[in-house]
Amino acid sequence: MAQEVSEYLSQNPRVAAWVETLRCEGETDKHWRHRREFLLRNAGDLVPATDEAADAESGARRRQLQQLVSFSMAWANHVFLGCRYPQKVMDKILSMAEGIKVTDAPIHTTRDELVAKKG
Protein backbone atom coordinates (compact mmCIF):
# COMPACT_ATOMS: atom_id res chain seq x y z
CA MET A 1 0.00 0.00 0.00
CA ALA A 2 2.90 2.38 0.69
CA GLN A 3 3.77 2.24 -3.02
CA GLU A 4 0.17 3.04 -3.94
CA VAL A 5 0.19 6.05 -1.59
CA SER A 6 3.44 7.32 -3.09
CA GLU A 7 2.06 6.93 -6.62
CA TYR A 8 -1.17 8.69 -5.68
CA LEU A 9 0.72 11.60 -4.14
CA SER A 10 3.04 11.92 -7.13
CA GLN A 11 -0.03 12.16 -9.39
CA ASN A 12 -1.77 14.65 -7.06
CA PRO A 13 0.77 17.27 -5.98
CA ARG A 14 -1.93 19.50 -4.44
CA VAL A 15 -3.03 16.66 -2.14
CA ALA A 16 0.62 15.85 -1.38
CA ALA A 17 1.26 19.46 -0.36
CA TRP A 18 -1.92 19.56 1.74
CA VAL A 19 -1.25 16.34 3.63
CA GLU A 20 2.35 17.39 4.26
CA THR A 21 1.03 20.38 6.25
CA LEU A 22 -0.42 17.86 8.71
CA ARG A 23 2.97 16.31 9.56
CA CYS A 24 4.18 16.99 13.08
CA GLU A 25 7.55 18.56 13.65
CA GLY A 26 10.00 15.84 14.65
CA GLU A 27 7.75 13.01 13.44
CA THR A 28 9.88 10.16 12.12
CA ASP A 29 9.59 9.13 8.49
CA LYS A 30 8.29 5.69 9.55
CA HIS A 31 5.55 7.14 11.77
CA TRP A 32 4.64 9.76 9.17
CA ARG A 33 4.43 7.25 6.31
CA HIS A 34 1.77 5.25 8.18
CA ARG A 35 -0.07 8.21 9.72
CA ARG A 36 -0.19 9.88 6.29
CA GLU A 37 -1.86 6.76 4.89
CA PHE A 38 -4.37 6.87 7.75
CA LEU A 39 -5.13 10.52 6.99
CA LEU A 40 -5.51 9.96 3.25
CA ARG A 41 -7.77 6.93 3.71
CA ASN A 42 -10.09 8.91 5.95
CA ALA A 43 -9.87 12.48 4.62
CA GLY A 44 -12.66 12.12 2.07
CA ASP A 45 -13.94 15.58 1.17
CA LEU A 46 -11.73 17.25 3.79
CA VAL A 47 -9.01 17.59 1.14
CA PRO A 48 -9.48 21.13 -0.20
CA ALA A 49 -10.31 21.30 -3.92
CA THR A 50 -8.07 24.36 -4.41
CA ASP A 51 -5.52 26.36 -2.43
CA GLU A 52 -8.13 29.10 -2.05
CA ALA A 53 -10.59 26.58 -0.59
CA ALA A 54 -7.96 25.57 1.96
CA ASP A 55 -7.65 29.19 3.07
CA ALA A 56 -11.42 29.62 3.34
CA GLU A 57 -12.24 26.43 5.26
CA SER A 58 -15.43 26.59 7.27
CA GLY A 59 -15.46 26.11 11.03
CA ALA A 60 -17.21 22.75 10.71
CA ARG A 61 -14.71 21.53 8.15
CA ARG A 62 -11.82 22.73 10.32
CA ARG A 63 -13.24 20.83 13.34
CA GLN A 64 -13.62 17.67 11.24
CA LEU A 65 -10.02 17.99 10.11
CA GLN A 66 -8.82 18.53 13.70
CA GLN A 67 -10.73 15.43 14.75
CA LEU A 68 -9.21 13.40 11.91
CA VAL A 69 -5.70 14.58 12.83
CA SER A 70 -6.38 13.69 16.48
CA PHE A 71 -7.59 10.21 15.53
CA SER A 72 -4.52 9.72 13.33
CA MET A 73 -2.22 10.67 16.19
CA ALA A 74 -4.05 8.42 18.65
CA TRP A 75 -3.77 5.53 16.19
CA ALA A 76 -0.05 6.15 15.61
CA ASN A 77 0.55 6.43 19.36
CA HIS A 78 -1.26 3.14 19.87
CA VAL A 79 0.66 1.34 17.13
CA PHE A 80 4.14 2.73 17.73
CA LEU A 81 4.14 3.64 21.43
CA GLY A 82 1.64 1.17 22.89
CA CYS A 83 -0.74 3.87 24.17
CA ARG A 84 -4.29 2.84 25.10
CA TYR A 85 -7.42 4.96 24.96
CA PRO A 86 -11.04 4.52 26.06
CA GLN A 87 -12.66 1.57 24.26
CA LYS A 88 -14.90 3.82 22.15
CA VAL A 89 -11.82 5.67 20.82
CA MET A 90 -9.92 2.41 20.26
CA ASP A 91 -12.84 0.95 18.29
CA LYS A 92 -13.07 4.11 16.16
CA ILE A 93 -9.35 4.40 15.33
CA LEU A 94 -8.92 0.69 14.64
CA SER A 95 -11.90 0.69 12.27
CA MET A 96 -10.51 3.79 10.53
CA ALA A 97 -7.13 2.05 10.13
CA GLU A 98 -8.53 -1.16 8.65
CA GLY A 99 -6.33 -2.33 5.79
CA ILE A 100 -3.23 -0.33 6.79
CA LYS A 101 -0.34 -2.75 7.04
CA VAL A 102 2.33 -1.85 9.58
CA THR A 103 5.00 -4.51 9.48
CA ASP A 104 7.68 -2.80 11.57
CA ALA A 105 5.69 -1.78 14.66
CA PRO A 106 7.17 -2.60 18.07
CA ILE A 107 5.49 -5.17 20.32
CA HIS A 108 4.35 -3.75 23.65
CA THR A 109 3.48 -5.49 26.90
CA THR A 110 0.50 -4.01 28.72
CA ARG A 111 0.35 -3.42 32.45
CA ASP A 112 -2.35 -6.12 32.71
CA GLU A 113 -0.08 -8.62 30.95
CA LEU A 114 2.78 -7.82 33.33
CA VAL A 115 0.54 -8.24 36.38
CA ALA A 116 -0.82 -11.54 35.02
CA LYS A 117 2.74 -12.90 34.60
CA LYS A 118 3.62 -12.15 38.24
CA GLY A 119 0.36 -13.62 39.59
mmCIF file of C-alpha atoms in Angstrom:
data_model
loop_
_atom_site.group_PDB
_atom_site.id
_atom_site.type_symbol
_atom_site.label_atom_id
_atom_site.label_comp_id
_atom_site.label_asym_id
_atom_site.label_seq_id
_atom_site.Cartn_x
_atom_site.Cartn_y
_atom_site.Cartn_z
ATOM 1 C CA MET A 1 0.000 0.000 0.000
ATOM 2 C CA ALA A 2 2.896 2.381 0.689
ATOM 3 C CA GLN A 3 3.769 2.237 -3.016
ATOM 4 C CA GLU A 4 0.175 3.043 -3.944
ATOM 5 C CA VAL A 5 0.186 6.049 -1.590
ATOM 6 C CA SER A 6 3.441 7.325 -3.092
ATOM 7 C CA GLU A 7 2.057 6.930 -6.618
ATOM 8 C CA TYR A 8 -1.175 8.691 -5.681
ATOM 9 C CA LEU A 9 0.717 11.604 -4.141
ATOM 10 C CA SER A 10 3.042 11.924 -7.132
ATOM 11 C CA GLN A 11 -0.032 12.163 -9.385
ATOM 12 C CA ASN A 12 -1.766 14.646 -7.057
ATOM 13 C CA PRO A 13 0.766 17.271 -5.978
ATOM 14 C CA ARG A 14 -1.928 19.497 -4.442
ATOM 15 C CA VAL A 15 -3.031 16.661 -2.142
ATOM 16 C CA ALA A 16 0.617 15.854 -1.381
ATOM 17 C CA ALA A 17 1.257 19.464 -0.358
ATOM 18 C CA TRP A 18 -1.919 19.562 1.737
ATOM 19 C CA VAL A 19 -1.254 16.337 3.633
ATOM 20 C CA GLU A 20 2.355 17.387 4.256
ATOM 21 C CA THR A 21 1.029 20.379 6.246
ATOM 22 C CA LEU A 22 -0.417 17.856 8.715
ATOM 23 C CA ARG A 23 2.966 16.310 9.556
ATOM 24 C CA CYS A 24 4.185 16.994 13.083
ATOM 25 C CA GLU A 25 7.553 18.564 13.652
ATOM 26 C CA GLY A 26 10.000 15.838 14.651
ATOM 27 C CA GLU A 27 7.747 13.012 13.438
ATOM 28 C CA THR A 28 9.885 10.161 12.118
ATOM 29 C CA ASP A 29 9.588 9.128 8.486
ATOM 30 C CA LYS A 30 8.294 5.693 9.552
ATOM 31 C CA HIS A 31 5.546 7.140 11.765
ATOM 32 C CA TRP A 32 4.637 9.760 9.169
ATOM 33 C CA ARG A 33 4.426 7.247 6.314
ATOM 34 C CA HIS A 34 1.767 5.249 8.177
ATOM 35 C CA ARG A 35 -0.068 8.211 9.724
ATOM 36 C CA ARG A 36 -0.191 9.881 6.294
ATOM 37 C CA GLU A 37 -1.857 6.756 4.895
ATOM 38 C CA PHE A 38 -4.371 6.865 7.753
ATOM 39 C CA LEU A 39 -5.131 10.522 6.990
ATOM 40 C CA LEU A 40 -5.507 9.962 3.245
ATOM 41 C CA ARG A 41 -7.771 6.932 3.708
ATOM 42 C CA ASN A 42 -10.089 8.909 5.954
ATOM 43 C CA ALA A 43 -9.875 12.479 4.617
ATOM 44 C CA GLY A 44 -12.663 12.124 2.068
ATOM 45 C CA ASP A 45 -13.937 15.576 1.170
ATOM 46 C CA LEU A 46 -11.729 17.252 3.787
ATOM 47 C CA VAL A 47 -9.010 17.593 1.138
ATOM 48 C CA PRO A 48 -9.476 21.134 -0.203
ATOM 49 C CA ALA A 49 -10.307 21.304 -3.921
ATOM 50 C CA THR A 50 -8.074 24.360 -4.408
ATOM 51 C CA ASP A 51 -5.524 26.358 -2.431
ATOM 52 C CA GLU A 52 -8.129 29.101 -2.046
ATOM 53 C CA ALA A 53 -10.588 26.583 -0.594
ATOM 54 C CA ALA A 54 -7.963 25.567 1.963
ATOM 55 C CA ASP A 55 -7.647 29.191 3.070
ATOM 56 C CA ALA A 56 -11.417 29.616 3.344
ATOM 57 C CA GLU A 57 -12.236 26.429 5.256
ATOM 58 C CA SER A 58 -15.428 26.590 7.273
ATOM 59 C CA GLY A 59 -15.461 26.113 11.028
ATOM 60 C CA ALA A 60 -17.214 22.751 10.715
ATOM 61 C CA ARG A 61 -14.710 21.532 8.149
ATOM 62 C CA ARG A 62 -11.817 22.731 10.320
ATOM 63 C CA ARG A 63 -13.243 20.831 13.340
ATOM 64 C CA GLN A 64 -13.617 17.670 11.239
ATOM 65 C CA LEU A 65 -10.016 17.990 10.111
ATOM 66 C CA GLN A 66 -8.820 18.527 13.700
ATOM 67 C CA GLN A 67 -10.734 15.428 14.750
ATOM 68 C CA LEU A 68 -9.207 13.395 11.912
ATOM 69 C CA VAL A 69 -5.701 14.580 12.834
ATOM 70 C CA SER A 70 -6.378 13.689 16.481
ATOM 71 C CA PHE A 71 -7.593 10.214 15.530
ATOM 72 C CA SER A 72 -4.523 9.718 13.326
ATOM 73 C CA MET A 73 -2.218 10.674 16.194
ATOM 74 C CA ALA A 74 -4.054 8.423 18.654
ATOM 75 C CA TRP A 75 -3.771 5.529 16.187
ATOM 76 C CA ALA A 76 -0.047 6.150 15.606
ATOM 77 C CA ASN A 77 0.551 6.434 19.359
ATOM 78 C CA HIS A 78 -1.262 3.138 19.873
ATOM 79 C CA VAL A 79 0.655 1.337 17.131
ATOM 80 C CA PHE A 80 4.142 2.725 17.728
ATOM 81 C CA LEU A 81 4.143 3.635 21.427
ATOM 82 C CA GLY A 82 1.641 1.170 22.887
ATOM 83 C CA CYS A 83 -0.743 3.873 24.172
ATOM 84 C CA ARG A 84 -4.288 2.839 25.097
ATOM 85 C CA TYR A 85 -7.415 4.964 24.957
ATOM 86 C CA PRO A 86 -11.039 4.517 26.063
ATOM 87 C CA GLN A 87 -12.655 1.572 24.262
ATOM 88 C CA LYS A 88 -14.898 3.821 22.153
ATOM 89 C CA VAL A 89 -11.821 5.668 20.821
ATOM 90 C CA MET A 90 -9.919 2.406 20.256
ATOM 91 C CA ASP A 91 -12.841 0.954 18.287
ATOM 92 C CA LYS A 92 -13.066 4.106 16.155
ATOM 93 C CA ILE A 93 -9.350 4.401 15.326
ATOM 94 C CA LEU A 94 -8.923 0.693 14.640
ATOM 95 C CA SER A 95 -11.899 0.689 12.270
ATOM 96 C CA MET A 96 -10.511 3.791 10.525
ATOM 97 C CA ALA A 97 -7.132 2.046 10.128
ATOM 98 C CA GLU A 98 -8.529 -1.165 8.649
ATOM 99 C CA GLY A 99 -6.326 -2.327 5.794
ATOM 100 C CA ILE A 100 -3.233 -0.334 6.790
ATOM 101 C CA LYS A 101 -0.337 -2.751 7.041
ATOM 102 C CA VAL A 102 2.329 -1.847 9.584
ATOM 103 C CA THR A 103 5.005 -4.512 9.485
ATOM 104 C CA ASP A 104 7.679 -2.801 11.570
ATOM 105 C CA ALA A 105 5.686 -1.780 14.661
ATOM 106 C CA PRO A 106 7.170 -2.604 18.066
ATOM 107 C CA ILE A 107 5.486 -5.171 20.315
ATOM 108 C CA HIS A 108 4.346 -3.751 23.655
ATOM 109 C CA THR A 109 3.479 -5.486 26.901
ATOM 110 C CA THR A 110 0.505 -4.010 28.719
ATOM 111 C CA ARG A 111 0.346 -3.421 32.450
ATOM 112 C CA ASP A 112 -2.347 -6.116 32.715
ATOM 113 C CA GLU A 113 -0.081 -8.622 30.945
ATOM 114 C CA LEU A 114 2.776 -7.820 33.329
ATOM 115 C CA VAL A 115 0.538 -8.242 36.382
ATOM 116 C CA ALA A 116 -0.816 -11.536 35.018
ATOM 117 C CA LYS A 117 2.739 -12.901 34.602
ATOM 118 C CA LYS A 118 3.618 -12.148 38.240
ATOM 119 C CA GLY A 119 0.363 -13.618 39.590
#
